[in-house]
Amino acid sequence: MPFLETIEKGITKVKDLGEQSRLSGEIAMRENHRKECFTAMGERYYRSLKDGTIPDCTALYREIEGVEREMEQIQRQIQRLRKMVICPGCGAKLASAGAFCPHCGAELIRKNICPVCGAALDPGANFCVSCGNRTHPTESKGD
């Protein structure tokens, strides 16, 4: 049985690496789009100044904000796959989910973390997707 568990863990790691690679590609595509928006904004601003008008870059500004929000969400997905925690004090990327940051000493928020393996949990999750542990005690019925 341990052999099969080792194989299953290996398959899970390979799938996680593939998903991380896909998500990294998504970030790269969004970063390119963000750069294109900045270039378009700069060109629009230059042309407006040349014509003596005030540029309206509101739409590009909102698009850049949207792309940056998407990139943050994708980065959080990658961090979950890597089982990483970001320190709220100094922003350090930590491989293990301890109680305090080893860099700045800030207390790490333990909310939505699996108590067994330390993986990030989705809000309201009943089971950890990394180790299968039940995250909330079962309620006994009929007591």
GROMACS .gro file of N, CA and C in nm, residues 6-125:
model
  360
    6THR      N    1   0.279   0.637  -0.267
    6THR     CA    2   0.392   0.710  -0.324
    6THR      C    3   0.365   0.743  -0.470
    7ILE      N    4   0.311   0.649  -0.543
    7ILE     CA    5   0.277   0.672  -0.684
    7ILE      C    6   0.171   0.781  -0.695
    8GLU      N    7   0.067   0.774  -0.610
    8GLU     CA    8  -0.040   0.874  -0.613
    8GLU      C    9   0.014   1.014  -0.581
    9LYS      N   10   0.103   1.022  -0.482
    9LYS     CA   11   0.162   1.152  -0.448
    9LYS      C   12   0.246   1.204  -0.563
   10GLY      N   13   0.318   1.115  -0.631
   10GLY     CA   14   0.398   1.155  -0.745
   10GLY      C   15   0.312   1.207  -0.859
   11ILE      N   16   0.201   1.140  -0.884
   11ILE     CA   17   0.108   1.184  -0.989
   11ILE      C   18   0.050   1.320  -0.953
   12THR      N   19   0.014   1.337  -0.827
   12THR     CA   20  -0.040   1.466  -0.782
   12THR      C   21   0.062   1.578  -0.801
   13LYS      N   22   0.188   1.550  -0.768
   13LYS     CA   23   0.293   1.652  -0.785
   13LYS      C   24   0.311   1.688  -0.932
   14VAL      N   25   0.307   1.588  -1.019
   14VAL     CA   26   0.322   1.615  -1.162
   14VAL      C   27   0.206   1.700  -1.212
   15LYS      N   28   0.084   1.667  -1.168
   15LYS     CA   29  -0.033   1.746  -1.207
   15LYS      C   30  -0.020   1.889  -1.155
   16ASP      N   31   0.025   1.903  -1.029
   16ASP     CA   32   0.043   2.036  -0.972
   16ASP      C   33   0.147   2.116  -1.049
   17LEU      N   34   0.256   2.051  -1.088
   17LEU     CA   35   0.360   2.121  -1.166
   17LEU      C   36   0.307   2.164  -1.302
   18GLY      N   37   0.227   2.079  -1.364
   18GLY     CA   38   0.167   2.115  -1.492
   18GLY      C   39   0.073   2.234  -1.477
   19GLU      N   40  -0.006   2.234  -1.370
   19GLU     CA   41  -0.098   2.345  -1.345
   19GLU      C   42  -0.021   2.473  -1.314
   20GLN      N   43   0.089   2.461  -1.238
   20GLN     CA   44   0.173   2.578  -1.209
   20GLN      C   45   0.230   2.635  -1.338
   21SER      N   46   0.273   2.548  -1.427
   21SER     CA   47   0.329   2.592  -1.555
   21SER      C   48   0.222   2.664  -1.638
   22ARG      N   49   0.103   2.608  -1.641
   22ARG     CA   50  -0.007   2.670  -1.715
   22ARG      C   51  -0.040   2.807  -1.658
   23LEU      N   52  -0.047   2.815  -1.525
   23LEU     CA   53  -0.078   2.943  -1.459
   23LEU      C   54   0.033   3.046  -1.481
   24SER      N   55   0.157   3.001  -1.482
   24SER     CA   56   0.268   3.092  -1.511
   24SER      C   57   0.257   3.149  -1.652
   25GLY      N   58   0.213   3.065  -1.745
   25GLY     CA   59   0.189   3.113  -1.881
   25GLY      C   60   0.077   3.216  -1.886
   26GLU      N   61  -0.027   3.194  -1.805
   26GLU     CA   62  -0.138   3.290  -1.797
   26GLU      C   63  -0.088   3.425  -1.744
   27ILE      N   64  -0.002   3.420  -1.644
   27ILE     CA   65   0.054   3.545  -1.589
   27ILE      C   66   0.137   3.616  -1.696
   28ALA      N   67   0.218   3.541  -1.770
   28ALA     CA   68   0.302   3.602  -1.875
   28ALA      C   69   0.216   3.668  -1.982
   29MET      N   70   0.105   3.603  -2.020
   29MET     CA   71   0.016   3.662  -2.120
   29MET      C   72  -0.046   3.792  -2.067
   30ARG      N   73  -0.087   3.790  -1.941
   30ARG     CA   74  -0.147   3.910  -1.884
   30ARG      C   75  -0.043   4.021  -1.866
   31GLU      N   76   0.078   3.984  -1.834
   31GLU     CA   77   0.185   4.083  -1.822
   31GLU      C   78   0.211   4.150  -1.957
   32ASN      N   79   0.210   4.072  -2.063
   32ASN     CA   80   0.227   4.129  -2.198
   32ASN      C   81   0.111   4.225  -2.231
   33HIS      N   82  -0.010   4.183  -2.197
   33HIS     CA   83  -0.126   4.270  -2.222
   33HIS      C   84  -0.115   4.399  -2.141
   34ARG      N   85  -0.070   4.387  -2.018
   34ARG     CA   86  -0.050   4.505  -1.931
   34ARG      C   87   0.050   4.602  -1.994
   35LYS      N   88   0.161   4.547  -2.045
   35LYS     CA   89   0.262   4.631  -2.111
   35LYS      C   90   0.205   4.699  -2.236
   36GLU      N   91   0.125   4.626  -2.311
   36GLU     CA   92   0.061   4.686  -2.429
   36GLU      C   93  -0.030   4.802  -2.389
   37CYS      N   94  -0.103   4.786  -2.278
   37CYS     CA   95  -0.191   4.893  -2.229
   37CYS      C   96  -0.108   5.015  -2.187
   38PHE      N   97   0.003   4.991  -2.119
   38PHE     CA   98   0.090   5.103  -2.080
   38PHE      C   99   0.145   5.175  -2.203
   39THR      N  100   0.184   5.099  -2.304
   39THR     CA  101   0.235   5.159  -2.427
   39THR      C  102   0.126   5.243  -2.494
   40ALA      N  103   0.006   5.187  -2.503
   40ALA     CA  104  -0.105   5.261  -2.565
   40ALA      C  105  -0.137   5.387  -2.485
   41MET      N  106  -0.129   5.378  -2.352
   41MET     CA  107  -0.155   5.494  -2.268
   41MET      C  108  -0.049   5.602  -2.292
   42GLY      N  109   0.074   5.562  -2.302
   42GLY     CA  110   0.183   5.657  -2.327
   42GLY      C  111   0.168   5.724  -2.462
   43GLU      N  112   0.134   5.646  -2.564
   43GLU     CA  113   0.115   5.703  -2.697
   43GLU      C  114  -0.003   5.801  -2.698
   44ARG      N  115  -0.112   5.763  -2.633
   44ARG     CA  116  -0.229   5.851  -2.627
   44ARG      C  117  -0.195   5.981  -2.554
   45TYR      N  118  -0.120   5.969  -2.446
   45TYR     CA  119  -0.081   6.086  -2.369
   45TYR      C  120   0.011   6.178  -2.452
   46TYR      N  121   0.105   6.118  -2.522
   46TYR     CA  122   0.197   6.195  -2.606
   46TYR      C  123   0.121   6.271  -2.715
   47ARG      N  124   0.031   6.198  -2.786
   47ARG     CA  125  -0.045   6.262  -2.893
   47ARG      C  126  -0.132   6.376  -2.840
   48SER      N  127  -0.192   6.356  -2.724
   48SER     CA  128  -0.277   6.459  -2.664
   48SER      C  129  -0.196   6.582  -2.627
   49LEU      N  130  -0.079   6.562  -2.568
   49LEU     CA  131   0.005   6.676  -2.533
   49LEU      C  132   0.052   6.750  -2.659
   50LYS      N  133   0.082   6.674  -2.762
   50LYS     CA  134   0.126   6.733  -2.888
   50LYS      C  135   0.014   6.819  -2.950
   51ASP      N  136  -0.110   6.772  -2.935
   51ASP     CA  137  -0.227   6.844  -2.989
   51ASP      C  138  -0.278   6.951  -2.894
   52GLY      N  139  -0.223   6.956  -2.773
   52GLY     CA  140  -0.267   7.054  -2.675
   52GLY      C  141  -0.397   7.019  -2.606
   53THR      N  142  -0.430   6.889  -2.603
   53THR     CA  143  -0.553   6.845  -2.536
   53THR      C  144  -0.518   6.764  -2.412
   54ILE      N  145  -0.620   6.736  -2.333
   54ILE     CA  146  -0.603   6.653  -2.213
   54ILE      C  147  -0.640   6.510  -2.250
   55PRO      N  148  -0.549   6.415  -2.227
   55PRO     CA  149  -0.578   6.277  -2.266
   55PRO      C  150  -0.680   6.212  -2.171
   56ASP      N  151  -0.764   6.126  -2.226
   56ASP     CA  152  -0.856   6.048  -2.145
   56ASP      C  153  -0.808   5.902  -2.150
   57CYS      N  154  -0.745   5.862  -2.043
   57CYS     CA  155  -0.690   5.727  -2.036
   57CYS      C  156  -0.766   5.641  -1.937
   58THR      N  157  -0.889   5.682  -1.905
   58THR     CA  158  -0.968   5.612  -1.804
   58THR      C  159  -0.989   5.465  -1.840
   59ALA      N  160  -1.026   5.437  -1.964
   59ALA     CA  161  -1.052   5.299  -2.004
   59ALA      C  162  -0.926   5.213  -1.994
   60LEU      N  163  -0.813   5.268  -2.037
   60LEU     CA  164  -0.688   5.193  -2.026
   60LEU      C  165  -0.648   5.172  -1.880
   61TYR      N  166  -0.670   5.274  -1.798
   61TYR     CA  167  -0.640   5.263  -1.655
   61TYR      C  168  -0.721   5.149  -1.594
   62ARG      N  169  -0.851   5.144  -1.624
   62ARG     CA  170  -0.937   5.038  -1.569
   62ARG      C  171  -0.896   4.902  -1.621
   63GLU      N  172  -0.857   4.896  -1.746
   63GLU     CA  173  -0.814   4.767  -1.803
   63GLU      C  174  -0.687   4.719  -1.734
   64ILE      N  175  -0.593   4.809  -1.709
   64ILE     CA  176  -0.470   4.772  -1.639
   64ILE      C  177  -0.502   4.723  -1.498
   65GLU      N  178  -0.591   4.793  -1.429
   65GLU     CA  179  -0.630   4.749  -1.295
   65GLU      C  180  -0.690   4.609  -1.297
   66GLY      N  181  -0.777   4.583  -1.395
   66GLY     CA  182  -0.838   4.451  -1.408
   66GLY      C  183  -0.736   4.342  -1.434
   67VAL      N  184  -0.642   4.370  -1.522
   67VAL     CA  185  -0.536   4.273  -1.553
   67VAL      C  186  -0.451   4.246  -1.429
   68GLU      N  187  -0.419   4.350  -1.353
   68GLU     CA  188  -0.339   4.332  -1.232
   68GLU      C  189  -0.413   4.250  -1.127
   69ARG      N  190  -0.545   4.269  -1.115
   69ARG     CA  191  -0.624   4.187  -1.022
   69ARG      C  192  -0.623   4.041  -1.065
   70GLU      N  193  -0.637   4.016  -1.196
   70GLU     CA  194  -0.632   3.879  -1.247
   70GLU      C  195  -0.497   3.815  -1.218
   71MET      N  196  -0.390   3.892  -1.236
   71MET     CA  197  -0.255   3.840  -1.210
   71MET      C  198  -0.239   3.805  -1.063
   72GLU      N  199  -0.293   3.886  -0.973
   72GLU     CA  200  -0.286   3.857  -0.829
   72GLU      C  201  -0.361   3.728  -0.797
   73GLN      N  202  -0.479   3.710  -0.856
   73GLN     CA  203  -0.556   3.588  -0.832
   73GLN      C  204  -0.481   3.464  -0.881
   74ILE      N  205  -0.421   3.474  -0.998
   74ILE     CA  206  -0.346   3.361  -1.052
   74ILE      C  207  -0.224   3.333  -0.964
   75GLN      N  208  -0.158   3.439  -0.916
   75GLN     CA  209  -0.042   3.421  -0.830
   75GLN      C  210  -0.082   3.349  -0.700
   76ARG      N  211  -0.199   3.383  -0.646
   76ARG     CA  212  -0.248   3.314  -0.525
   76ARG      C  213  -0.273   3.166  -0.554
   77GLN      N  214  -0.325   3.134  -0.675
   77GLN     CA  215  -0.345   2.995  -0.712
   77GLN      C  216  -0.212   2.920  -0.717
   78ILE      N  217  -0.111   2.984  -0.773
   78ILE     CA  218   0.022   2.923  -0.779
   78ILE      C  219   0.076   2.901  -0.638
   79GLN      N  220   0.059   2.999  -0.550
   79GLN     CA  221   0.106   2.986  -0.414
   79GLN      C  222   0.036   2.870  -0.343
   80ARG      N  223  -0.094   2.853  -0.368
   80ARG     CA  224  -0.166   2.740  -0.307
   80ARG      C  225  -0.109   2.608  -0.357
   81LEU      N  226  -0.082   2.600  -0.489
   81LEU     CA  227  -0.025   2.478  -0.543
   81LEU      C  228   0.113   2.448  -0.485
   82ARG      N  229   0.190   2.553  -0.464
   82ARG     CA  230   0.324   2.536  -0.407
   82ARG      C  231   0.323   2.524  -0.256
   83LYS      N  232   0.203   2.537  -0.197
   83LYS     CA  233   0.185   2.533  -0.053
   83LYS      C  234   0.269   2.641   0.015
   84MET      N  235   0.267   2.761  -0.047
   84MET     CA  236   0.343   2.873   0.005
   84MET      C  237   0.253   2.966   0.084
   85VAL      N  238   0.312   3.034   0.179
   85VAL     CA  239   0.244   3.135   0.259
   85VAL      C  240   0.320   3.266   0.239
   86ILE      N  241   0.248   3.375   0.224
   86ILE     CA  242   0.309   3.507   0.211
   86ILE      C  243   0.297   3.577   0.346
   87CYS      N  244   0.409   3.625   0.399
   87CYS     CA  245   0.409   3.696   0.526
   87CYS      C  246   0.336   3.830   0.510
   88PRO      N  247   0.238   3.857   0.597
   88PRO     CA  248   0.167   3.985   0.588
   88PRO      C  249   0.254   4.103   0.634
   89GLY      N  250   0.362   4.075   0.708
   89GLY     CA  251   0.448   4.180   0.759
   89GLY      C  252   0.551   4.228   0.658
   90CYS      N  253   0.625   4.133   0.599
   90CYS     CA  254   0.735   4.173   0.510
   90CYS      C  255   0.717   4.124   0.367
   91GLY      N  256   0.615   4.042   0.341
   91GLY     CA  257   0.590   3.993   0.206
   91GLY      C  258   0.677   3.876   0.164
   92ALA      N  259   0.752   3.819   0.257
   92ALA     CA  260   0.840   3.707   0.224
   92ALA      C  261   0.756   3.585   0.185
   93LYS      N  262   0.806   3.509   0.088
   93LYS     CA  263   0.741   3.384   0.048
   93LYS      C  264   0.798   3.273   0.134
   94LEU      N  265   0.711   3.207   0.209
   94LEU     CA  266   0.754   3.104   0.302
   94LEU      C  267   0.705   2.968   0.256
   95ALA      N  268   0.795   2.871   0.252
   95ALA     CA  269   0.760   2.737   0.206
   95ALA      C  270   0.679   2.661   0.310
   96SER      N  271   0.699   2.687   0.435
   96SER     CA  272   0.624   2.618   0.539
   96SER      C  273   0.535   2.717   0.612
   97ALA      N  274   0.426   2.667   0.663
   97ALA     CA  275   0.330   2.753   0.730
   97ALA      C  276   0.349   2.743   0.881
   98GLY      N  277   0.446   2.817   0.934
   98GLY     CA  278   0.467   2.822   1.078
   98GLY      C  279   0.376   2.925   1.141
   99ALA      N  280   0.396   2.950   1.268
   99ALA     CA  281   0.314   3.048   1.338
   99ALA      C  282   0.368   3.189   1.321
  100PHE      N  283   0.501   3.203   1.297
  100PHE     CA  284   0.562   3.334   1.283
  100PHE      C  285   0.658   3.336   1.165
  101CYS      N  286   0.675   3.454   1.107
  101CYS     CA  287   0.767   3.470   0.994
  101CYS      C  288   0.911   3.465   1.045
  102PRO      N  289   0.998   3.384   0.983
  102PRO     CA  290   1.136   3.377   1.027
  102PRO      C  291   1.217   3.502   0.989
  103HIS      N  292   1.163   3.587   0.900
  103HIS     CA  293   1.234   3.707   0.856
  103HIS      C  294   1.204   3.828   0.943
  104CYS      N  295   1.074   3.850   0.971
  104CYS     CA  296   1.038   3.971   1.044
  104CYS      C  297   0.968   3.943   1.177
  105GLY      N  298   0.930   3.819   1.202
  105GLY     CA  299   0.866   3.783   1.328
  105GLY      C  300   0.716   3.807   1.332
  106ALA      N  301   0.658   3.850   1.221
  106ALA     CA  302   0.514   3.876   1.220
  106ALA      C  303   0.437   3.745   1.237
  107GLU      N  304   0.324   3.755   1.309
  107GLU     CA  305   0.240   3.638   1.327
  107GLU      C  306   0.171   3.605   1.195
  108LEU      N  307   0.178   3.479   1.157
  108LEU     CA  308   0.117   3.437   1.031
  108LEU      C  309  -0.027   3.395   1.057
  109ILE      N  310  -0.115   3.440   0.972
  109ILE     CA  311  -0.256   3.407   0.986
  109ILE      C  312  -0.275   3.260   0.951
  110ARG      N  313  -0.335   3.186   1.041
  110ARG     CA  314  -0.353   3.043   1.022
  110ARG      C  315  -0.493   3.009   0.970
  111LYS      N  316  -0.570   3.111   0.933
  111LYS     CA  317  -0.705   3.090   0.883
  111LYS      C  318  -0.697   3.022   0.747
  112ASN      N  319  -0.784   2.926   0.726
  112ASN     CA  320  -0.793   2.852   0.600
  112ASN      C  321  -0.665   2.777   0.567
  113ILE      N  322  -0.602   2.719   0.670
  113ILE     CA  323  -0.483   2.637   0.652
  113ILE      C  324  -0.514   2.498   0.708
  114CYS      N  325  -0.478   2.394   0.636
  114CYS     CA  326  -0.501   2.258   0.682
  114CYS      C  327  -0.417   2.233   0.807
  115PRO      N  328  -0.478   2.184   0.915
  115PRO     CA  329  -0.403   2.159   1.038
  115PRO      C  330  -0.306   2.042   1.027
  116VAL      N  331  -0.322   1.958   0.925
  116VAL     CA  332  -0.236   1.841   0.911
  116VAL      C  333  -0.114   1.870   0.822
  117CYS      N  334  -0.139   1.924   0.701
  117CYS     CA  335  -0.028   1.941   0.607
  117CYS      C  336   0.010   2.087   0.582
  118GLY      N  337  -0.070   2.182   0.631
  118GLY     CA  338  -0.037   2.324   0.615
  118GLY      C  339  -0.075   2.384   0.481
  119ALA      N  340  -0.146   2.308   0.397
  119ALA     CA  341  -0.187   2.360   0.266
  119ALA      C  342  -0.298   2.463   0.283
  120ALA      N  343  -0.304   2.557   0.190
  120ALA     CA  344  -0.411   2.656   0.192
  120ALA      C  345  -0.543   2.589   0.157
  121LEU      N  346  -0.649   2.628   0.229
  121LEU     CA  347  -0.781   2.571   0.206
  121LEU      C  348  -0.872   2.677   0.144
  122ASP      N  349  -0.959   2.633   0.057
  122ASP     CA  350  -1.061   2.722   0.005
  122ASP      C  351  -1.161   2.751   0.116
  123PRO      N  352  -1.219   2.871   0.120
  123PRO     CA  353  -1.317   2.902   0.224
  123PRO      C  354  -1.432   2.802   0.223
  124GLY      N  355  -1.467   2.751   0.340
  124GLY     CA  356  -1.578   2.657   0.353
  124GLY      C  357  -1.544   2.514   0.316
  125ALA      N  358  -1.417   2.484   0.288
  125ALA     CA  359  -1.378   2.348   0.249
  125ALA      C  360  -1.396   2.253   0.366
   0.00000   0.00000   0.00000
